[in-house]
């Protein structure tokens, strides 16, 4: 699945819990990444798999909302991928 359309992104307070920041998410979104609908249900949003510049394999969870006329990707979770998630990500990026 391709990245959902949005004009800006924002991290909620809970997204910072594991020590990752806006720049880590920006690096994920600029580089090769995989987007799937959330395994917790369609209403939850998307899971985005990618890497930051430091090379950490990260998983971000968020949803696209419309706020003041702007489509915004609101990220509410960012953490390192599990081993299985990393394997899945690497499998999908193979040429």
mmCIF file of C-alpha atoms in Angstrom:
data_model
loop_
_atom_site.group_PDB
_atom_site.id
_atom_site.type_symbol
_atom_site.label_atom_id
_atom_site.label_comp_id
_atom_site.label_asym_id
_atom_site.label_seq_id
_atom_site.Cartn_x
_atom_site.Cartn_y
_atom_site.Cartn_z
ATOM 1 C CA UNK A 1 0.000 0.000 0.000
ATOM 2 C CA UNK A 2 1.257 3.486 -0.723
ATOM 3 C CA UNK A 3 1.585 6.182 1.885
ATOM 4 C CA UNK A 4 -1.778 7.830 2.584
ATOM 5 C CA UNK A 5 -2.137 11.401 1.303
ATOM 6 C CA UNK A 6 -1.476 14.085 3.876
ATOM 7 C CA UNK A 7 -0.177 17.664 3.975
ATOM 8 C CA UNK A 8 1.695 17.539 7.289
ATOM 9 C CA UNK A 9 2.417 15.141 10.101
ATOM 10 C CA UNK A 10 2.353 15.523 13.860
ATOM 11 C CA UNK A 11 3.421 13.291 16.729
ATOM 12 C CA UNK A 12 1.152 13.014 19.746
ATOM 13 C CA UNK A 13 2.608 12.991 23.261
ATOM 14 C CA UNK A 14 2.432 9.194 23.382
ATOM 15 C CA UNK A 15 4.567 8.899 20.225
ATOM 16 C CA UNK A 16 7.582 10.325 22.056
ATOM 17 C CA UNK A 17 7.410 7.672 24.793
ATOM 18 C CA UNK A 18 10.177 5.492 23.292
ATOM 19 C CA UNK A 19 12.643 8.309 22.630
ATOM 20 C CA UNK A 20 12.005 8.948 18.937
ATOM 21 C CA UNK A 21 11.225 12.392 17.561
ATOM 22 C CA UNK A 22 9.753 14.228 14.585
ATOM 23 C CA UNK A 23 12.988 13.972 12.610
ATOM 24 C CA UNK A 24 13.041 10.164 12.989
ATOM 25 C CA UNK A 25 9.548 9.945 11.482
ATOM 26 C CA UNK A 26 10.474 12.401 8.704
ATOM 27 C CA UNK A 27 13.498 10.239 7.834
ATOM 28 C CA UNK A 28 11.281 7.135 7.718
ATOM 29 C CA UNK A 29 8.813 8.825 5.379
ATOM 30 C CA UNK A 30 11.532 10.179 3.059
ATOM 31 C CA UNK A 31 13.219 6.797 2.685
ATOM 32 C CA UNK A 32 11.913 3.434 1.534
ATOM 33 C CA UNK A 33 8.963 2.483 3.706
ATOM 34 C CA UNK A 34 6.038 0.085 3.853
ATOM 35 C CA UNK A 35 2.509 1.130 4.759
ATOM 36 C CA UNK A 36 -0.236 -1.298 5.769
ATOM 37 C CA UNK A 37 -3.667 -0.818 7.261
ATOM 38 C CA UNK A 38 -3.463 -1.289 11.000
ATOM 39 C CA UNK A 39 -3.751 -4.861 12.218
ATOM 40 C CA UNK A 40 -5.911 -3.480 15.040
ATOM 41 C CA UNK A 41 -8.677 -2.447 12.693
ATOM 42 C CA UNK A 42 -9.353 -0.100 9.845
ATOM 43 C CA UNK A 43 -10.498 2.741 12.058
ATOM 44 C CA UNK A 44 -7.155 2.834 13.860
ATOM 45 C CA UNK A 45 -5.307 3.826 10.699
ATOM 46 C CA UNK A 46 -1.943 2.752 9.340
ATOM 47 C CA UNK A 47 1.281 1.090 10.362
ATOM 48 C CA UNK A 48 4.368 2.517 8.685
ATOM 49 C CA UNK A 49 7.590 0.515 8.622
ATOM 50 C CA UNK A 50 10.860 2.269 7.802
ATOM 51 C CA UNK A 51 14.316 3.279 8.962
ATOM 52 C CA UNK A 52 15.704 6.480 10.365
ATOM 53 C CA UNK A 53 19.102 7.915 9.443
ATOM 54 C CA UNK A 54 20.712 6.131 12.415
ATOM 55 C CA UNK A 55 19.631 2.835 10.825
ATOM 56 C CA UNK A 56 17.012 1.885 13.408
ATOM 57 C CA UNK A 57 14.147 -0.162 12.024
ATOM 58 C CA UNK A 58 11.068 1.729 13.209
ATOM 59 C CA UNK A 59 7.342 1.141 13.237
ATOM 60 C CA UNK A 60 5.015 4.125 13.444
ATOM 61 C CA UNK A 61 1.259 3.888 13.954
ATOM 62 C CA UNK A 62 -1.034 6.722 12.998
ATOM 63 C CA UNK A 63 -4.066 7.907 11.127
ATOM 64 C CA UNK A 64 -4.885 10.675 8.692
ATOM 65 C CA UNK A 65 -7.275 13.270 10.062
ATOM 66 C CA UNK A 66 -8.580 16.511 8.653
ATOM 67 C CA UNK A 67 -7.781 19.438 10.958
ATOM 68 C CA UNK A 68 -8.609 23.015 9.980
ATOM 69 C CA UNK A 69 -8.848 22.002 6.348
ATOM 70 C CA UNK A 70 -5.449 20.268 6.333
ATOM 71 C CA UNK A 71 -4.986 16.517 5.966
ATOM 72 C CA UNK A 72 -2.634 15.579 8.777
ATOM 73 C CA UNK A 73 -0.909 12.291 9.535
ATOM 74 C CA UNK A 74 -1.230 12.059 13.310
ATOM 75 C CA UNK A 75 1.361 9.593 14.642
ATOM 76 C CA UNK A 76 0.566 8.162 18.056
ATOM 77 C CA UNK A 77 3.231 5.458 18.362
ATOM 78 C CA UNK A 78 6.875 5.098 17.250
ATOM 79 C CA UNK A 79 9.116 2.265 18.397
ATOM 80 C CA UNK A 80 11.643 -0.242 17.074
ATOM 81 C CA UNK A 81 10.328 -3.118 15.019
ATOM 82 C CA UNK A 82 10.271 -6.628 16.421
ATOM 83 C CA UNK A 83 12.361 -9.256 14.628
ATOM 84 C CA UNK A 84 9.291 -10.502 12.728
ATOM 85 C CA UNK A 85 8.283 -6.987 11.695
ATOM 86 C CA UNK A 86 11.822 -6.298 10.460
ATOM 87 C CA UNK A 87 11.778 -9.510 8.372
ATOM 88 C CA UNK A 88 8.434 -8.510 6.860
ATOM 89 C CA UNK A 89 9.720 -5.017 6.042
ATOM 90 C CA UNK A 90 12.909 -6.302 4.443
ATOM 91 C CA UNK A 91 10.971 -8.917 2.456
ATOM 92 C CA UNK A 92 8.701 -6.245 0.927
ATOM 93 C CA UNK A 93 11.625 -4.019 -0.038
ATOM 94 C CA UNK A 94 13.455 -6.670 -2.038
ATOM 95 C CA UNK A 95 13.675 -5.793 -5.741
#
